[in-house]
């Protein structure tokens, strides 16, 4: 490939770009699947879902069962507000909550049901309200938000189940705590980078 053909391809790639959106859908897979995959494709959401799931699994399924409904209701409430396209950026709050929950996983305290519920409500609401995709409207947006609610709850349940399953032996508990430290460190790094780029 010579330099002229490379330059032509490069210029065509620059001209054919589309605007970058923070929560843009993937073309061609459908609205429901865009919503279903949305929590996986947004790093801050994935960090919070792993953190809330591992925190719940570490606390024990019996302690967390009453809180799961609260998490789902808070997620739905946030998604309903997201339907109205609130254009406030909530990613910083999601990252702060991820860092705090990651630290709670590391120190492994026994948290009361009230605080578990409050953490679940806050996490679910923030995940829901930050899930609006700017490029969609009408029925497409509704189907996407429905898929997002299913994706958020499935990821939270799988994370809780994973952490509960691997919370039996001492070496497994250490692994869960290490993952909590990684979540916290990742969230703090992204926060530091976002604050340094604003300065």
CSV table of C-alpha atoms in Angstrom, one decimal:
chain,number,residue,atom,x,y,z
A,1,UNK,CA,0.0,0.0,0.0
A,2,UNK,CA,1.5,3.3,-1.0
A,3,UNK,CA,1.3,6.6,0.8
A,4,UNK,CA,-1.3,8.1,-1.5
A,5,UNK,CA,-3.8,5.3,-1.0
A,6,UNK,CA,-3.2,5.3,2.8
A,7,UNK,CA,-3.8,9.1,2.9
A,8,UNK,CA,-7.0,8.7,0.9
A,9,UNK,CA,-8.4,6.0,3.2
A,10,UNK,CA,-7.4,8.1,6.2
A,11,UNK,CA,-9.2,11.2,4.9
A,12,UNK,CA,-12.3,9.2,4.0
A,13,UNK,CA,-12.4,7.7,7.5
A,14,UNK,CA,-12.2,11.2,9.0
A,15,UNK,CA,-15.0,12.6,6.7
A,16,UNK,CA,-17.3,9.6,7.4
A,17,UNK,CA,-17.3,9.9,11.2
A,18,UNK,CA,-20.5,10.4,13.1
A,19,UNK,CA,-20.9,12.5,16.2
A,20,UNK,CA,-19.8,10.8,19.5
A,21,UNK,CA,-22.5,10.3,22.1
A,22,UNK,CA,-21.9,9.1,25.6
A,23,UNK,CA,-24.7,6.5,25.4
A,24,UNK,CA,-25.1,5.8,21.7
A,25,UNK,CA,-26.8,2.7,20.5
A,26,UNK,CA,-25.1,0.0,18.4
A,27,UNK,CA,-26.3,0.0,14.9
A,28,UNK,CA,-28.1,-3.0,13.6
A,29,UNK,CA,-28.8,-5.1,16.7
A,30,UNK,CA,-32.2,-3.6,17.6
A,31,UNK,CA,-33.4,-1.4,20.4
A,32,UNK,CA,-34.1,-4.1,23.0
A,33,UNK,CA,-30.6,-5.6,22.7
A,34,UNK,CA,-29.1,-2.2,22.7
A,35,UNK,CA,-30.7,-1.6,26.1
A,36,UNK,CA,-29.8,-5.1,27.3
A,37,UNK,CA,-26.1,-4.5,26.5
A,38,UNK,CA,-26.0,-0.9,27.7
A,39,UNK,CA,-24.9,-1.7,31.3
A,40,UNK,CA,-22.0,-3.8,30.0
A,41,UNK,CA,-20.9,-1.2,27.4
A,42,UNK,CA,-20.7,1.8,29.8
A,43,UNK,CA,-17.7,1.3,32.1
A,44,UNK,CA,-19.0,3.3,35.0
A,45,UNK,CA,-22.3,1.3,35.0
A,46,UNK,CA,-20.4,-2.0,34.9
A,47,UNK,CA,-18.1,-1.0,37.8
A,48,UNK,CA,-21.1,-0.1,39.9
A,49,UNK,CA,-23.0,-3.3,39.0
A,50,UNK,CA,-20.0,-5.4,39.9
A,51,UNK,CA,-19.5,-3.5,43.1
A,52,UNK,CA,-23.1,-3.7,44.2
A,53,UNK,CA,-23.3,-7.4,43.3
A,54,UNK,CA,-20.1,-8.3,45.1
A,55,UNK,CA,-21.1,-6.3,48.1
A,56,UNK,CA,-24.5,-8.0,48.3
A,57,UNK,CA,-22.9,-11.4,47.8
A,58,UNK,CA,-20.4,-10.7,50.5
A,59,UNK,CA,-23.1,-9.7,52.9
A,60,UNK,CA,-24.9,-13.0,52.2
A,61,UNK,CA,-28.0,-13.9,50.2
A,62,UNK,CA,-30.3,-14.1,53.2
A,63,UNK,CA,-29.4,-10.6,54.3
A,64,UNK,CA,-29.8,-9.2,50.8
A,65,UNK,CA,-33.0,-10.8,49.6
A,66,UNK,CA,-35.3,-8.0,51.0
A,67,UNK,CA,-33.1,-5.4,49.3
A,68,UNK,CA,-33.3,-6.8,45.8
A,69,UNK,CA,-36.8,-5.5,45.3
A,70,UNK,CA,-35.7,-2.1,46.4
A,71,UNK,CA,-32.9,-2.1,43.9
A,72,UNK,CA,-35.3,-3.1,41.1
A,73,UNK,CA,-37.8,-0.4,42.1
A,74,UNK,CA,-35.1,2.3,42.3
A,75,UNK,CA,-33.8,1.2,38.8
A,76,UNK,CA,-37.3,1.5,37.3
A,77,UNK,CA,-37.8,4.9,39.0
A,78,UNK,CA,-34.5,6.1,37.5
A,79,UNK,CA,-35.4,4.8,34.1
A,80,UNK,CA,-38.8,6.6,34.2
A,81,UNK,CA,-37.0,9.8,34.9
A,82,UNK,CA,-34.5,9.0,32.1
A,83,UNK,CA,-37.4,8.7,29.7
A,84,UNK,CA,-37.9,12.4,30.0
A,85,UNK,CA,-34.2,13.0,28.9
A,86,UNK,CA,-32.8,14.6,32.0
A,87,UNK,CA,-29.5,16.0,30.6
A,88,UNK,CA,-27.6,16.0,33.8
A,89,UNK,CA,-24.3,14.0,34.0
A,90,UNK,CA,-24.5,11.4,36.7
A,91,UNK,CA,-21.3,9.4,35.9
A,92,UNK,CA,-19.3,11.2,38.6
A,93,UNK,CA,-21.8,10.1,41.2
A,94,UNK,CA,-21.8,6.5,39.9
A,95,UNK,CA,-18.0,6.4,40.1
A,96,UNK,CA,-18.0,7.8,43.6
A,97,UNK,CA,-20.5,5.3,44.7
A,98,UNK,CA,-18.5,2.5,43.0
A,99,UNK,CA,-15.4,3.6,44.9
A,100,UNK,CA,-17.2,3.6,48.2
A,101,UNK,CA,-18.8,0.2,47.7
A,102,UNK,CA,-15.4,-1.2,46.5
A,103,UNK,CA,-13.9,0.0,49.8
A,104,UNK,CA,-16.7,-1.6,51.7
A,105,UNK,CA,-16.0,-4.9,49.9
A,106,UNK,CA,-12.3,-4.6,50.9
A,107,UNK,CA,-13.0,-3.9,54.6
A,108,UNK,CA,-15.9,-6.4,54.7
A,109,UNK,CA,-18.0,-4.9,57.5
A,110,UNK,CA,-21.4,-6.4,58.5
A,111,UNK,CA,-23.7,-3.7,57.3
A,112,UNK,CA,-27.2,-3.3,58.7
A,113,UNK,CA,-30.3,-4.0,56.5
A,114,UNK,CA,-31.1,-0.2,56.5
A,115,UNK,CA,-27.7,0.7,55.0
A,116,UNK,CA,-27.8,-2.2,52.5
A,117,UNK,CA,-31.2,-0.9,51.4
A,118,UNK,CA,-30.0,2.7,51.1
A,119,UNK,CA,-26.9,1.6,49.0
A,120,UNK,CA,-29.1,-0.5,46.8
A,121,UNK,CA,-31.7,2.3,46.3
A,122,UNK,CA,-28.9,4.8,45.4
A,123,UNK,CA,-27.2,2.5,43.1
A,124,UNK,CA,-30.3,1.4,41.3
A,125,UNK,CA,-31.6,5.0,40.9
A,126,UNK,CA,-28.2,6.3,39.6
A,127,UNK,CA,-27.9,3.4,37.1
A,128,UNK,CA,-31.5,4.0,35.9
A,129,UNK,CA,-31.3,7.8,35.5
A,130,UNK,CA,-28.0,7.7,33.7
A,131,UNK,CA,-29.2,5.1,31.1
A,132,UNK,CA,-30.9,7.5,28.7
A,133,UNK,CA,-29.6,7.2,25.1
A,134,UNK,CA,-29.6,10.6,23.5
A,135,UNK,CA,-30.0,9.4,19.9
A,136,UNK,CA,-33.4,7.6,20.6
A,137,UNK,CA,-36.9,8.9,21.1
A,138,UNK,CA,-40.5,7.5,21.3
A,139,UNK,CA,-41.1,3.8,21.1
A,140,UNK,CA,-37.4,3.1,20.3
A,141,UNK,CA,-36.3,4.7,23.6
A,142,UNK,CA,-39.0,2.9,25.6
A,143,UNK,CA,-37.9,-0.5,24.2
A,144,UNK,CA,-34.3,0.4,24.9
A,145,UNK,CA,-35.0,1.4,28.5
A,146,UNK,CA,-37.0,-1.8,29.0
A,147,UNK,CA,-34.0,-3.8,27.8
A,148,UNK,CA,-31.7,-1.7,30.1
A,149,UNK,CA,-33.8,-2.5,33.1
A,150,UNK,CA,-33.5,-6.2,32.4
A,151,UNK,CA,-29.8,-5.9,31.7
A,152,UNK,CA,-29.1,-4.0,34.9
A,153,UNK,CA,-31.0,-6.4,37.1
A,154,UNK,CA,-29.5,-9.5,35.5
A,155,UNK,CA,-26.0,-8.2,35.9
A,156,UNK,CA,-26.7,-7.4,39.5
A,157,UNK,CA,-28.2,-10.8,40.2
A,158,UNK,CA,-25.3,-12.6,38.5
A,159,UNK,CA,-22.8,-10.6,40.4
A,160,UNK,CA,-24.5,-11.3,43.7
A,161,UNK,CA,-24.7,-15.0,42.9
A,162,UNK,CA,-21.1,-15.1,41.9
A,163,UNK,CA,-19.9,-13.4,45.0
A,164,UNK,CA,-22.1,-15.5,47.3
A,165,UNK,CA,-20.9,-18.7,45.7
A,166,UNK,CA,-17.3,-17.7,46.1
A,167,UNK,CA,-17.7,-16.5,49.6
A,168,UNK,CA,-17.3,-19.8,51.4
A,169,UNK,CA,-13.5,-20.4,51.8
A,170,UNK,CA,-10.9,-17.9,53.1
A,171,UNK,CA,-9.0,-17.8,49.8
A,172,UNK,CA,-12.2,-17.1,47.9
A,173,UNK,CA,-13.1,-14.3,50.2
A,174,UNK,CA,-9.7,-12.7,49.7
A,175,UNK,CA,-10.3,-12.9,45.9
A,176,UNK,CA,-13.7,-11.1,46.3
A,177,UNK,CA,-11.9,-8.4,48.4
A,178,UNK,CA,-9.2,-8.0,45.7
A,179,UNK,CA,-11.9,-7.5,43.1
A,180,UNK,CA,-13.4,-4.9,45.4
A,181,UNK,CA,-10.1,-3.1,45.6
A,182,UNK,CA,-9.8,-3.1,41.8
A,183,UNK,CA,-13.3,-1.7,41.4
A,184,UNK,CA,-12.5,1.1,43.9
A,185,UNK,CA,-9.1,1.8,42.3
A,186,UNK,CA,-10.6,1.9,38.8
A,187,UNK,CA,-13.4,4.2,39.8
A,188,UNK,CA,-10.9,6.6,41.5
A,189,UNK,CA,-8.6,6.6,38.5
A,190,UNK,CA,-11.4,7.5,36.2
A,191,UNK,CA,-12.5,10.2,38.6
A,192,UNK,CA,-9.0,11.6,38.8
A,193,UNK,CA,-8.7,11.7,35.0
A,194,UNK,CA,-12.1,13.3,34.6
A,195,UNK,CA,-11.2,16.0,37.2
A,196,UNK,CA,-7.8,16.6,35.7
A,197,UNK,CA,-9.3,17.1,32.2
A,198,UNK,CA,-11.7,19.7,33.5
A,199,UNK,CA,-8.9,21.7,35.2
